[in-house]
Amino acid sequence: MQDRVIVTAALTGAGDTVGKSEHVPVSPEQIAADAVAAANAGAAVVHIHVRNVDTGQGSRDVALYRDVVGRIRESGVDVVVNLTAGMGGDLFLDQDDPLKPVDGTDLVNATDRLPHVEELLPDICTQDCGSLNFGEGSQLYVSTPDMLRTGLKRIQELGVKPELEIFDTGQLWLATKLIEEGLIDAPPLFQLCMGIPYGAPANPELLQTMVNMLPEDAQWASFAIGRNQLPWVAQSALLGGHVRVGLEDNLYLAKGVKATNAQLVERAVSIVEGLGGTIATPDEARAQLNLKGAGRG
């Protein structure tokens, strides 16, 4: 187990969850308030998406990110800010005419996924390390090797730490190659994402295999979605990783009991401490991850 285990709270995501739980934050005020509550509950890092206030759907609106991050920084609560840079990779295809994108497609180039990162300079931003059949139907998430190289180069220039989102073993292979190419400063930070259809299943043996594939100096975390989220806190911590919980990935504290982000963080802290671990503070997380943006928010 790590000497200090970093807890990340993934607050809202971009999935179709708003109608499934009244606790999913939508407005900038709600997202920022949840970030503060998660930090007070023990999260060193908050992972942030924003949503269209009228529709509840995920958004790339820089003004919404500006509002959320500004509120967090003005709150006086210390927490590491991790902004998604994965929006803009969604491609929905017509089965009969696959060259014709259909409603729901939001596909832009690598640098057009980064304007909020360029403006707000968070400590961390995510990079999804490969393309993926995203669930049933005809939705793809698109992140090609060339897109990743372009995005990572710009992120490196900005001094922001990329969190390498890994949804399968081939993506891990690609990420290690990009590290070898010098596009990611040490130590690399990996997030091993388990149980998302159709990436890596939430299988402990597969997680161990992926951990064995990591570079020696890697810092890493792992999470699983749905009912596997809280058991996976123990799974990840015991294998030497950090942990992630939050309403992006799971809506429940127990069967039939809807959770808040703060409650999920509290439960994660309890699990780690029950195993004999110690929870990292934001400053300890910054030191472990060698964040160049320490103190920016």
mmCIF file of N, CA, C and O in Angstrom, residues 144-245:
data_model
loop_
_atom_site.group_PDB
_atom_site.id
_atom_site.type_symbol
_atom_site.label_atom_id
_atom_site.label_comp_id
_atom_site.label_asym_id
_atom_site.label_seq_id
_atom_site.Cartn_x
_atom_site.Cartn_y
_atom_site.Cartn_z
ATOM 1 N N THR A 144 -7.032 8.971 -31.200
ATOM 2 C CA THR A 144 -6.017 8.264 -31.981
ATOM 3 C C THR A 144 -4.621 8.564 -31.442
ATOM 4 O O THR A 144 -4.411 9.538 -30.707
ATOM 5 N N PRO A 145 -3.627 7.747 -31.799
ATOM 6 C CA PRO A 145 -2.253 8.040 -31.378
ATOM 7 C C PRO A 145 -1.789 9.438 -31.772
ATOM 8 O O PRO A 145 -1.147 10.134 -30.964
ATOM 9 N N ASP A 146 -2.111 9.895 -32.977
ATOM 10 C CA ASP A 146 -1.707 11.239 -33.386
ATOM 11 C C ASP A 146 -2.407 12.307 -32.559
ATOM 12 O O ASP A 146 -1.800 13.327 -32.193
ATOM 13 N N MET A 147 -3.698 12.103 -32.260
ATOM 14 C CA MET A 147 -4.406 13.044 -31.393
ATOM 15 C C MET A 147 -3.750 13.125 -30.023
ATOM 16 O O MET A 147 -3.558 14.211 -29.459
ATOM 17 N N LEU A 148 -3.397 11.971 -29.484
ATOM 18 C CA LEU A 148 -2.767 11.940 -28.169
ATOM 19 C C LEU A 148 -1.427 12.653 -28.177
ATOM 20 O O LEU A 148 -1.118 13.421 -27.260
ATOM 21 N N ARG A 149 -0.633 12.431 -29.198
ATOM 22 C CA ARG A 149 0.672 13.096 -29.267
ATOM 23 C C ARG A 149 0.505 14.621 -29.305
ATOM 24 O O ARG A 149 1.215 15.355 -28.612
ATOM 25 N N THR A 150 -0.439 15.077 -30.102
ATOM 26 C CA THR A 150 -0.675 16.518 -30.202
ATOM 27 C C THR A 150 -1.164 17.089 -28.877
ATOM 28 O O THR A 150 -0.677 18.124 -28.405
ATOM 29 N N GLY A 151 -2.136 16.416 -28.268
ATOM 30 C CA GLY A 151 -2.678 16.895 -27.001
ATOM 31 C C GLY A 151 -1.656 16.870 -25.882
ATOM 32 O O GLY A 151 -1.533 17.829 -25.112
ATOM 33 N N LEU A 152 -0.901 15.784 -25.777
ATOM 34 C CA LEU A 152 0.079 15.670 -24.703
ATOM 35 C C LEU A 152 1.207 16.687 -24.845
ATOM 36 O O LEU A 152 1.710 17.217 -23.846
ATOM 37 N N LYS A 153 1.607 16.964 -26.067
ATOM 38 C CA LYS A 153 2.649 17.973 -26.275
ATOM 39 C C LYS A 153 2.180 19.328 -25.762
ATOM 40 O O LYS A 153 2.932 20.051 -25.078
ATOM 41 N N ARG A 154 0.936 19.697 -26.078
ATOM 42 C CA ARG A 154 0.420 20.977 -25.614
ATOM 43 C C ARG A 154 0.269 21.000 -24.101
ATOM 44 O O ARG A 154 0.604 22.012 -23.444
ATOM 45 N N ILE A 155 -0.216 19.937 -23.513
ATOM 46 C CA ILE A 155 -0.372 19.853 -22.060
ATOM 47 C C ILE A 155 0.987 19.982 -21.382
ATOM 48 O O ILE A 155 1.130 20.661 -20.355
ATOM 49 N N GLN A 156 2.000 19.351 -21.945
ATOM 50 C CA GLN A 156 3.356 19.446 -21.396
ATOM 51 C C GLN A 156 3.864 20.887 -21.453
ATOM 52 O O GLN A 156 4.476 21.382 -20.497
ATOM 53 N N GLU A 157 3.602 21.578 -22.552
ATOM 54 C CA GLU A 157 3.996 22.982 -22.678
ATOM 55 C C GLU A 157 3.336 23.856 -21.621
ATOM 56 O O GLU A 157 3.931 24.824 -21.132
ATOM 57 N N LEU A 158 2.115 23.511 -21.239
ATOM 58 C CA LEU A 158 1.363 24.288 -20.254
ATOM 59 C C LEU A 158 1.817 24.003 -18.823
ATOM 60 O O LEU A 158 1.451 24.743 -17.899
ATOM 61 N N GLY A 159 2.574 22.946 -18.611
ATOM 62 C CA GLY A 159 2.998 22.587 -17.267
ATOM 63 C C GLY A 159 1.928 21.901 -16.449
ATOM 64 O O GLY A 159 1.983 21.886 -15.215
ATOM 65 N N VAL A 160 0.945 21.316 -17.121
ATOM 66 C CA VAL A 160 -0.147 20.597 -16.465
ATOM 67 C C VAL A 160 0.171 19.098 -16.488
ATOM 68 O O VAL A 160 0.704 18.595 -17.476
ATOM 69 N N LYS A 161 -0.140 18.411 -15.412
ATOM 70 C CA LYS A 161 0.096 16.964 -15.341
ATOM 71 C C LYS A 161 -1.032 16.211 -16.048
ATOM 72 O O LYS A 161 -2.200 16.358 -15.678
ATOM 73 N N PRO A 162 -0.726 15.401 -17.070
ATOM 74 C CA PRO A 162 -1.782 14.588 -17.677
ATOM 75 C C PRO A 162 -2.058 13.342 -16.830
ATOM 76 O O PRO A 162 -1.124 12.660 -16.381
ATOM 77 N N GLU A 163 -3.319 13.080 -16.590
ATOM 78 C CA GLU A 163 -3.723 11.809 -16.000
ATOM 79 C C GLU A 163 -4.108 10.894 -17.157
ATOM 80 O O GLU A 163 -5.055 11.188 -17.889
ATOM 81 N N LEU A 164 -3.378 9.819 -17.324
ATOM 82 C CA LEU A 164 -3.541 8.929 -18.473
ATOM 83 C C LEU A 164 -4.661 7.943 -18.181
ATOM 84 O O LEU A 164 -4.506 7.007 -17.387
ATOM 85 N N GLU A 165 -5.807 8.167 -18.819
ATOM 86 C CA GLU A 165 -6.977 7.321 -18.596
ATOM 87 C C GLU A 165 -6.853 6.068 -19.455
ATOM 88 O O GLU A 165 -6.799 6.150 -20.690
ATOM 89 N N ILE A 166 -6.824 4.920 -18.800
ATOM 90 C CA ILE A 166 -6.555 3.639 -19.461
ATOM 91 C C ILE A 166 -7.786 2.757 -19.341
ATOM 92 O O ILE A 166 -8.194 2.378 -18.239
ATOM 93 N N PHE A 167 -8.369 2.410 -20.489
ATOM 94 C CA PHE A 167 -9.585 1.607 -20.508
ATOM 95 C C PHE A 167 -9.338 0.170 -20.957
ATOM 96 O O PHE A 167 -10.264 -0.640 -20.947
ATOM 97 N N ASP A 168 -8.117 -0.156 -21.370
ATOM 98 C CA ASP A 168 -7.800 -1.521 -21.772
ATOM 99 C C ASP A 168 -6.286 -1.660 -21.897
ATOM 100 O O ASP A 168 -5.553 -0.662 -21.902
ATOM 101 N N THR A 169 -5.825 -2.889 -22.048
ATOM 102 C CA THR A 169 -4.385 -3.137 -22.040
ATOM 103 C C THR A 169 -3.672 -2.524 -23.239
ATOM 104 O O THR A 169 -2.528 -2.061 -23.119
ATOM 105 N N GLY A 170 -4.315 -2.483 -24.408
ATOM 106 C CA GLY A 170 -3.690 -1.862 -25.560
ATOM 107 C C GLY A 170 -3.458 -0.375 -25.346
ATOM 108 O O GLY A 170 -2.455 0.191 -25.818
ATOM 109 N N GLN A 171 -4.365 0.280 -24.629
ATOM 110 C CA GLN A 171 -4.183 1.693 -24.324
ATOM 111 C C GLN A 171 -3.000 1.894 -23.376
ATOM 112 O O GLN A 171 -2.259 2.888 -23.489
ATOM 113 N N LEU A 172 -2.809 0.973 -22.466
ATOM 114 C CA LEU A 172 -1.655 1.039 -21.570
ATOM 115 C C LEU A 172 -0.357 0.882 -22.350
ATOM 116 O O LEU A 172 0.638 1.577 -22.099
ATOM 117 N N TRP A 173 -0.348 -0.017 -23.303
ATOM 118 C CA TRP A 173 0.808 -0.210 -24.182
ATOM 119 C C TRP A 173 1.136 1.099 -24.904
ATOM 120 O O TRP A 173 2.306 1.537 -24.957
ATOM 121 N N LEU A 174 0.101 1.741 -25.475
ATOM 122 C CA LEU A 174 0.311 3.004 -26.181
ATOM 123 C C LEU A 174 0.831 4.079 -25.230
ATOM 124 O O LEU A 174 1.763 4.830 -25.570
ATOM 125 N N ALA A 175 0.262 4.181 -24.048
ATOM 126 C CA ALA A 175 0.685 5.210 -23.098
ATOM 127 C C ALA A 175 2.149 5.058 -22.720
ATOM 128 O O ALA A 175 2.882 6.058 -22.613
ATOM 129 N N THR A 176 2.602 3.827 -22.515
ATOM 130 C CA THR A 176 4.011 3.631 -22.172
ATOM 131 C C THR A 176 4.920 4.042 -23.331
ATOM 132 O O THR A 176 6.019 4.570 -23.107
ATOM 133 N N LYS A 177 4.466 3.854 -24.561
ATOM 134 C CA LYS A 177 5.249 4.293 -25.721
ATOM 135 C C LYS A 177 5.339 5.819 -25.747
ATOM 136 O O LYS A 177 6.410 6.379 -26.047
ATOM 137 N N LEU A 178 4.258 6.496 -25.429
ATOM 138 C CA LEU A 178 4.262 7.953 -25.418
ATOM 139 C C LEU A 178 5.176 8.496 -24.315
ATOM 140 O O LEU A 178 5.808 9.548 -24.482
ATOM 141 N N ILE A 179 5.250 7.785 -23.209
ATOM 142 C CA ILE A 179 6.199 8.152 -22.157
ATOM 143 C C ILE A 179 7.627 8.038 -22.676
ATOM 144 O O ILE A 179 8.458 8.943 -22.478
ATOM 145 N N GLU A 180 7.921 6.934 -23.361
ATOM 146 C CA GLU A 180 9.256 6.732 -23.929
ATOM 147 C C GLU A 180 9.617 7.822 -24.930
ATOM 148 O O GLU A 180 10.795 8.176 -25.093
ATOM 149 N N GLU A 181 8.608 8.391 -25.600
ATOM 150 C CA GLU A 181 8.835 9.457 -26.573
ATOM 151 C C GLU A 181 9.055 10.816 -25.920
ATOM 152 O O GLU A 181 9.305 11.813 -26.610
ATOM 153 N N GLY A 182 8.965 10.877 -24.595
ATOM 154 C CA GLY A 182 9.245 12.116 -23.884
ATOM 155 C C GLY A 182 8.086 13.080 -23.790
ATOM 156 O O GLY A 182 8.271 14.253 -23.420
ATOM 157 N N LEU A 183 6.856 12.628 -24.059
ATOM 158 C CA LEU A 183 5.691 13.510 -24.065
ATOM 159 C C LEU A 183 5.047 13.667 -22.689
ATOM 160 O O LEU A 183 4.127 14.474 -22.526
ATOM 161 N N ILE A 184 5.517 12.906 -21.716
ATOM 162 C CA ILE A 184 4.920 12.905 -20.378
ATOM 163 C C ILE A 184 6.044 12.991 -19.356
ATOM 164 O O ILE A 184 6.953 12.153 -19.344
ATOM 165 N N ASP A 185 6.006 14.013 -18.518
ATOM 166 C CA ASP A 185 7.046 14.209 -17.511
ATOM 167 C C ASP A 185 6.874 13.231 -16.357
ATOM 168 O O ASP A 185 5.758 12.833 -16.012
ATOM 169 N N ALA A 186 7.993 12.876 -15.732
ATOM 170 C CA ALA A 186 7.975 11.957 -14.600
ATOM 171 C C ALA A 186 7.423 12.659 -13.349
ATOM 172 O O ALA A 186 7.610 13.865 -13.169
ATOM 173 N N PRO A 187 6.762 11.885 -12.497
ATOM 174 C CA PRO A 187 6.336 10.508 -12.714
ATOM 175 C C PRO A 187 5.030 10.482 -13.512
ATOM 176 O O PRO A 187 4.164 11.341 -13.301
ATOM 177 N N PRO A 188 4.860 9.525 -14.426
ATOM 178 C CA PRO A 188 3.585 9.438 -15.132
ATOM 179 C C PRO A 188 2.460 9.053 -14.175
ATOM 180 O O PRO A 188 2.668 8.312 -13.216
ATOM 181 N N LEU A 189 1.282 9.604 -14.445
ATOM 182 C CA LEU A 189 0.107 9.340 -13.611
ATOM 183 C C LEU A 189 -0.926 8.595 -14.438
ATOM 184 O O LEU A 189 -1.385 9.089 -15.466
ATOM 185 N N PHE A 190 -1.279 7.392 -13.987
ATOM 186 C CA PHE A 190 -2.236 6.541 -14.685
ATOM 187 C C PHE A 190 -3.520 6.418 -13.871
ATOM 188 O O PHE A 190 -3.486 6.323 -12.644
ATOM 189 N N GLN A 191 -4.642 6.370 -14.575
ATOM 190 C CA GLN A 191 -5.928 6.003 -13.990
ATOM 191 C C GLN A 191 -6.432 4.778 -14.745
ATOM 192 O O GLN A 191 -6.722 4.855 -15.941
ATOM 193 N N LEU A 192 -6.493 3.637 -14.068
ATOM 194 C CA LEU A 192 -6.925 2.383 -14.673
ATOM 195 C C LEU A 192 -8.440 2.262 -14.478
ATOM 196 O O LEU A 192 -8.922 2.088 -13.359
ATOM 197 N N CYS A 193 -9.167 2.368 -15.591
ATOM 198 C CA CYS A 193 -10.629 2.498 -15.573
ATOM 199 C C CYS A 193 -11.252 1.141 -15.892
ATOM 200 O O CYS A 193 -11.107 0.641 -17.009
ATOM 201 N N MET A 194 -11.962 0.559 -14.953
ATOM 202 C CA MET A 194 -12.417 -0.821 -15.067
ATOM 203 C C MET A 194 -13.944 -0.901 -15.089
ATOM 204 O O MET A 194 -14.637 -0.191 -14.358
ATOM 205 N N GLY A 195 -14.434 -1.776 -15.956
ATOM 206 C CA GLY A 195 -15.855 -2.074 -15.979
ATOM 207 C C GLY A 195 -16.672 -1.248 -16.942
ATOM 208 O O GLY A 195 -17.893 -1.403 -17.013
ATOM 209 N N ILE A 196 -16.012 -0.354 -17.709
ATOM 210 C CA ILE A 196 -16.745 0.461 -18.685
ATOM 211 C C ILE A 196 -16.928 -0.356 -19.953
ATOM 212 O O ILE A 196 -15.946 -0.791 -20.557
ATOM 213 N N PRO A 197 -18.163 -0.625 -20.373
ATOM 214 C CA PRO A 197 -18.364 -1.375 -21.624
ATOM 215 C C PRO A 197 -17.891 -0.542 -22.825
ATOM 216 O O PRO A 197 -18.270 0.610 -22.946
ATOM 217 N N TYR A 198 -17.065 -1.064 -23.712
ATOM 218 C CA TYR A 198 -16.445 -2.374 -23.674
ATOM 219 C C TYR A 198 -14.935 -2.221 -23.617
ATOM 220 O O TYR A 198 -14.236 -2.423 -24.594
ATOM 221 N N GLY A 199 -14.480 -1.849 -22.434
ATOM 222 C CA GLY A 199 -13.068 -1.796 -22.134
ATOM 223 C C GLY A 199 -12.707 -2.948 -21.211
ATOM 224 O O GLY A 199 -13.272 -4.039 -21.298
ATOM 225 N N ALA A 200 -11.777 -2.701 -20.316
ATOM 226 C CA ALA A 200 -11.326 -3.744 -19.399
ATOM 227 C C ALA A 200 -12.411 -4.060 -18.376
ATOM 228 O O ALA A 200 -12.929 -3.158 -17.715
ATOM 229 N N PRO A 201 -12.803 -5.327 -18.222
ATOM 230 C CA PRO A 201 -13.777 -5.674 -17.193
ATOM 231 C C PRO A 201 -13.194 -5.494 -15.796
ATOM 232 O O PRO A 201 -11.977 -5.474 -15.614
ATOM 233 N N ALA A 202 -14.087 -5.351 -14.824
ATOM 234 C CA ALA A 202 -13.670 -5.178 -13.433
ATOM 235 C C ALA A 202 -13.289 -6.528 -12.848
ATOM 236 O O ALA A 202 -14.028 -7.141 -12.082
ATOM 237 N N ASN A 203 -12.116 -6.973 -13.225
ATOM 238 C CA ASN A 203 -11.594 -8.272 -12.843
ATOM 239 C C ASN A 203 -10.294 -8.060 -12.073
ATOM 240 O O ASN A 203 -9.343 -7.482 -12.617
ATOM 241 N N PRO A 204 -10.193 -8.500 -10.814
ATOM 242 C CA PRO A 204 -8.982 -8.252 -10.037
ATOM 243 C C PRO A 204 -7.722 -8.823 -10.682
ATOM 244 O O PRO A 204 -6.641 -8.209 -10.580
ATOM 245 N N GLU A 205 -7.829 -9.963 -11.334
ATOM 246 C CA GLU A 205 -6.651 -10.540 -11.977
ATOM 247 C C GLU A 205 -6.179 -9.659 -13.134
ATOM 248 O O GLU A 205 -4.967 -9.496 -13.355
ATOM 249 N N LEU A 206 -7.130 -9.083 -13.867
ATOM 250 C CA LEU A 206 -6.762 -8.185 -14.962
ATOM 251 C C LEU A 206 -6.137 -6.907 -14.417
ATOM 252 O O LEU A 206 -5.165 -6.381 -14.986
ATOM 253 N N LEU A 207 -6.665 -6.388 -13.312
ATOM 254 C CA LEU A 207 -6.054 -5.208 -12.700
ATOM 255 C C LEU A 207 -4.608 -5.503 -12.323
ATOM 256 O O LEU A 207 -3.710 -4.687 -12.586
ATOM 257 N N GLN A 208 -4.345 -6.664 -11.732
ATOM 258 C CA GLN A 208 -2.974 -7.012 -11.385
ATOM 259 C C GLN A 208 -2.079 -7.070 -12.620
ATOM 260 O O GLN A 208 -0.937 -6.599 -12.609
ATOM 261 N N THR A 209 -2.609 -7.618 -13.716
ATOM 262 C CA THR A 209 -1.849 -7.667 -14.968
ATOM 263 C C THR A 209 -1.515 -6.261 -15.447
ATOM 264 O O THR A 209 -0.375 -5.984 -15.862
ATOM 265 N N MET A 210 -2.480 -5.359 -15.393
ATOM 266 C CA MET A 210 -2.243 -3.993 -15.842
ATOM 267 C C MET A 210 -1.245 -3.284 -14.938
ATOM 268 O O MET A 210 -0.375 -2.534 -15.407
ATOM 269 N N VAL A 211 -1.336 -3.513 -13.643
ATOM 270 C CA VAL A 211 -0.362 -2.924 -12.715
ATOM 271 C C VAL A 211 1.041 -3.428 -13.048
ATOM 272 O O VAL A 211 2.021 -2.662 -13.012
ATOM 273 N N ASN A 212 1.148 -4.703 -13.401
ATOM 274 C CA ASN A 212 2.456 -5.261 -13.754
ATOM 275 C C ASN A 212 3.038 -4.643 -15.020
ATOM 276 O O ASN A 212 4.253 -4.689 -15.242
ATOM 277 N N MET A 213 2.183 -4.066 -15.869
ATOM 278 C CA MET A 213 2.621 -3.442 -17.112
ATOM 279 C C MET A 213 3.071 -1.997 -16.927
ATOM 280 O O MET A 213 3.622 -1.387 -17.855
ATOM 281 N N LEU A 214 2.827 -1.401 -15.765
ATOM 282 C CA LEU A 214 3.129 0.008 -15.556
ATOM 283 C C LEU A 214 4.623 0.264 -15.473
ATOM 284 O O LEU A 214 5.379 -0.591 -14.986
ATOM 285 N N PRO A 215 5.071 1.435 -15.908
ATOM 286 C CA PRO A 215 6.478 1.801 -15.691
ATOM 287 C C PRO A 215 6.814 1.819 -14.201
ATOM 288 O O PRO A 215 5.941 2.069 -13.352
ATOM 289 N N GLU A 216 8.066 1.596 -13.871
ATOM 290 C CA GLU A 216 8.474 1.462 -12.472
ATOM 291 C C GLU A 216 8.193 2.709 -11.654
ATOM 292 O O GLU A 216 7.887 2.632 -10.462
ATOM 293 N N ASP A 217 8.302 3.887 -12.264
ATOM 294 C CA ASP A 217 8.131 5.129 -11.512
ATOM 295 C C ASP A 217 6.704 5.651 -11.542
ATOM 296 O O ASP A 217 6.435 6.764 -11.064
ATOM 297 N N ALA A 218 5.777 4.876 -12.060
ATOM 298 C CA ALA A 218 4.406 5.365 -12.241
ATOM 299 C C ALA A 218 3.695 5.573 -10.908
ATOM 300 O O ALA A 218 3.843 4.785 -9.971
ATOM 301 N N GLN A 219 2.915 6.645 -10.847
ATOM 302 C CA GLN A 219 1.878 6.804 -9.844
ATOM 303 C C GLN A 219 0.575 6.386 -10.518
ATOM 304 O O GLN A 219 0.340 6.706 -11.683
ATOM 305 N N TRP A 220 -0.264 5.650 -9.778
ATOM 306 C CA TRP A 220 -1.470 5.165 -10.433
ATOM 307 C C TRP A 220 -2.635 5.040 -9.455
ATOM 308 O O TRP A 220 -2.447 4.919 -8.245
ATOM 309 N N ALA A 221 -3.805 5.102 -10.044
ATOM 310 C CA ALA A 221 -5.050 4.840 -9.324
ATOM 311 C C ALA A 221 -5.902 3.935 -10.186
ATOM 312 O O ALA A 221 -5.628 3.743 -11.376
ATOM 313 N N SER A 222 -6.944 3.382 -9.584
ATOM 314 C CA SER A 222 -7.893 2.586 -10.345
ATOM 315 C C SER A 222 -9.279 2.760 -9.746
ATOM 316 O O SER A 222 -9.422 3.019 -8.545
ATOM 317 N N PHE A 223 -10.277 2.649 -10.600
ATOM 318 C CA PHE A 223 -11.652 2.656 -10.123
ATOM 319 C C PHE A 223 -12.458 1.671 -10.949
ATOM 320 O O PHE A 223 -12.060 1.275 -12.050
ATOM 321 N N ALA A 224 -13.600 1.263 -10.409
ATOM 322 C CA ALA A 224 -14.575 0.468 -11.147
ATOM 323 C C ALA A 224 -15.931 1.136 -10.983
ATOM 324 O O ALA A 224 -16.177 1.854 -10.011
ATOM 325 N N ILE A 225 -16.809 0.896 -11.938
ATOM 326 C CA ILE A 225 -18.087 1.612 -11.945
ATOM 327 C C ILE A 225 -19.183 0.808 -11.243
ATOM 328 O O ILE A 225 -19.047 -0.390 -10.994
ATOM 329 N N GLY A 226 -20.274 1.512 -10.926
ATOM 330 C CA GLY A 226 -21.452 0.865 -10.361
ATOM 331 C C GLY A 226 -21.180 0.235 -9.000
ATOM 332 O O GLY A 226 -20.442 0.779 -8.176
ATOM 333 N N ARG A 227 -21.769 -0.922 -8.778
ATOM 334 C CA ARG A 227 -21.681 -1.553 -7.468
ATOM 335 C C ARG A 227 -20.272 -1.996 -7.121
ATOM 336 O O ARG A 227 -19.985 -2.321 -5.959
ATOM 337 N N ASN A 228 -19.378 -2.034 -8.104
ATOM 338 C CA ASN A 228 -17.984 -2.405 -7.837
ATOM 339 C C ASN A 228 -17.150 -1.242 -7.319
ATOM 340 O O ASN A 228 -15.995 -1.436 -6.937
ATOM 341 N N GLN A 229 -17.705 -0.020 -7.314
ATOM 342 C CA GLN A 229 -16.876 1.138 -6.979
ATOM 343 C C GLN A 229 -16.256 1.033 -5.589
ATOM 344 O O GLN A 229 -15.030 1.192 -5.426
ATOM 345 N N LEU A 230 -17.051 0.803 -4.575
ATOM 346 C CA LEU A 230 -16.516 0.818 -3.220
ATOM 347 C C LEU A 230 -15.628 -0.395 -2.917
ATOM 348 O O LEU A 230 -14.564 -0.227 -2.326
ATOM 349 N N PRO A 231 -16.006 -1.628 -3.325
ATOM 350 C CA PRO A 231 -15.046 -2.727 -3.156
ATOM 351 C C PRO A 231 -13.722 -2.472 -3.870
ATOM 352 O O PRO A 231 -12.666 -2.912 -3.396
ATOM 353 N N TRP A 232 -13.773 -1.746 -4.995
ATOM 354 C CA TRP A 232 -12.556 -1.498 -5.772
ATOM 355 C C TRP A 232 -11.606 -0.542 -5.055
ATOM 356 O O TRP A 232 -10.407 -0.521 -5.332
ATOM 357 N N VAL A 233 -12.120 0.255 -4.128
ATOM 358 C CA VAL A 233 -11.246 1.096 -3.312
ATOM 359 C C VAL A 233 -10.227 0.215 -2.591
ATOM 360 O O VAL A 233 -9.016 0.481 -2.612
ATOM 361 N N ALA A 234 -10.707 -0.851 -1.968
ATOM 362 C CA ALA A 234 -9.804 -1.772 -1.283
ATOM 363 C C ALA A 234 -8.890 -2.484 -2.274
ATOM 364 O O ALA A 234 -7.681 -2.637 -2.030
ATOM 365 N N GLN A 235 -9.462 -2.906 -3.406
ATOM 366 C CA GLN A 235 -8.683 -3.618 -4.422
ATOM 367 C C GLN A 235 -7.505 -2.771 -4.888
ATOM 368 O O GLN A 235 -6.362 -3.242 -4.978
ATOM 369 N N SER A 236 -7.777 -1.514 -5.201
ATOM 370 C CA SER A 236 -6.735 -0.628 -5.711
ATOM 371 C C SER A 236 -5.702 -0.310 -4.639
ATOM 372 O O SER A 236 -4.490 -0.373 -4.887
ATOM 373 N N ALA A 237 -6.171 0.023 -3.456
ATOM 374 C CA ALA A 237 -5.242 0.394 -2.387
ATOM 375 C C ALA A 237 -4.318 -0.760 -2.011
ATOM 376 O O ALA A 237 -3.114 -0.572 -1.802
ATOM 377 N N LEU A 238 -4.856 -1.971 -1.944
ATOM 378 C CA LEU A 238 -4.050 -3.126 -1.542
ATOM 379 C C LEU A 238 -2.985 -3.479 -2.578
ATOM 380 O O LEU A 238 -1.948 -4.060 -2.243
ATOM 381 N N LEU A 239 -3.219 -3.118 -3.833
ATOM 382 C CA LEU A 239 -2.223 -3.373 -4.872
ATOM 383 C C LEU A 239 -1.206 -2.247 -5.004
ATOM 384 O O LEU A 239 -0.346 -2.282 -5.873
ATOM 385 N N GLY A 240 -1.339 -1.226 -4.141
ATOM 386 C CA GLY A 240 -0.367 -0.138 -4.150
ATOM 387 C C GLY A 240 -0.796 1.093 -4.904
ATOM 388 O O GLY A 240 0.034 1.969 -5.181
ATOM 389 N N GLY A 241 -2.094 1.202 -5.222
ATOM 390 C CA GLY A 241 -2.584 2.340 -5.993
ATOM 391 C C GLY A 241 -3.350 3.338 -5.156
ATOM 392 O O GLY A 241 -3.605 3.140 -3.967
ATOM 393 N N HIS A 242 -3.704 4.427 -5.800
ATOM 394 C CA HIS A 242 -4.612 5.417 -5.237
ATOM 395 C C HIS A 242 -6.037 5.040 -5.630
ATOM 396 O O HIS A 242 -6.255 4.023 -6.316
ATOM 397 N N VAL A 243 -7.022 5.846 -5.201
ATOM 398 C CA VAL A 243 -8.407 5.431 -5.373
ATOM 399 C C VAL A 243 -9.256 6.585 -5.900
ATOM 400 O O VAL A 243 -8.926 7.759 -5.727
ATOM 401 N N ARG A 244 -10.363 6.214 -6.548
ATOM 402 C CA ARG A 244 -11.315 7.205 -7.053
ATOM 403 C C ARG A 244 -12.727 6.729 -6.772
ATOM 404 O O ARG A 244 -13.063 5.563 -7.011
ATOM 405 N N VAL A 245 -13.542 7.649 -6.278
ATOM 406 C CA VAL A 245 -14.972 7.413 -6.092
ATOM 407 C C VAL A 245 -15.716 8.653 -6.597
ATOM 408 O O VAL A 245 -15.108 9.648 -6.965
#
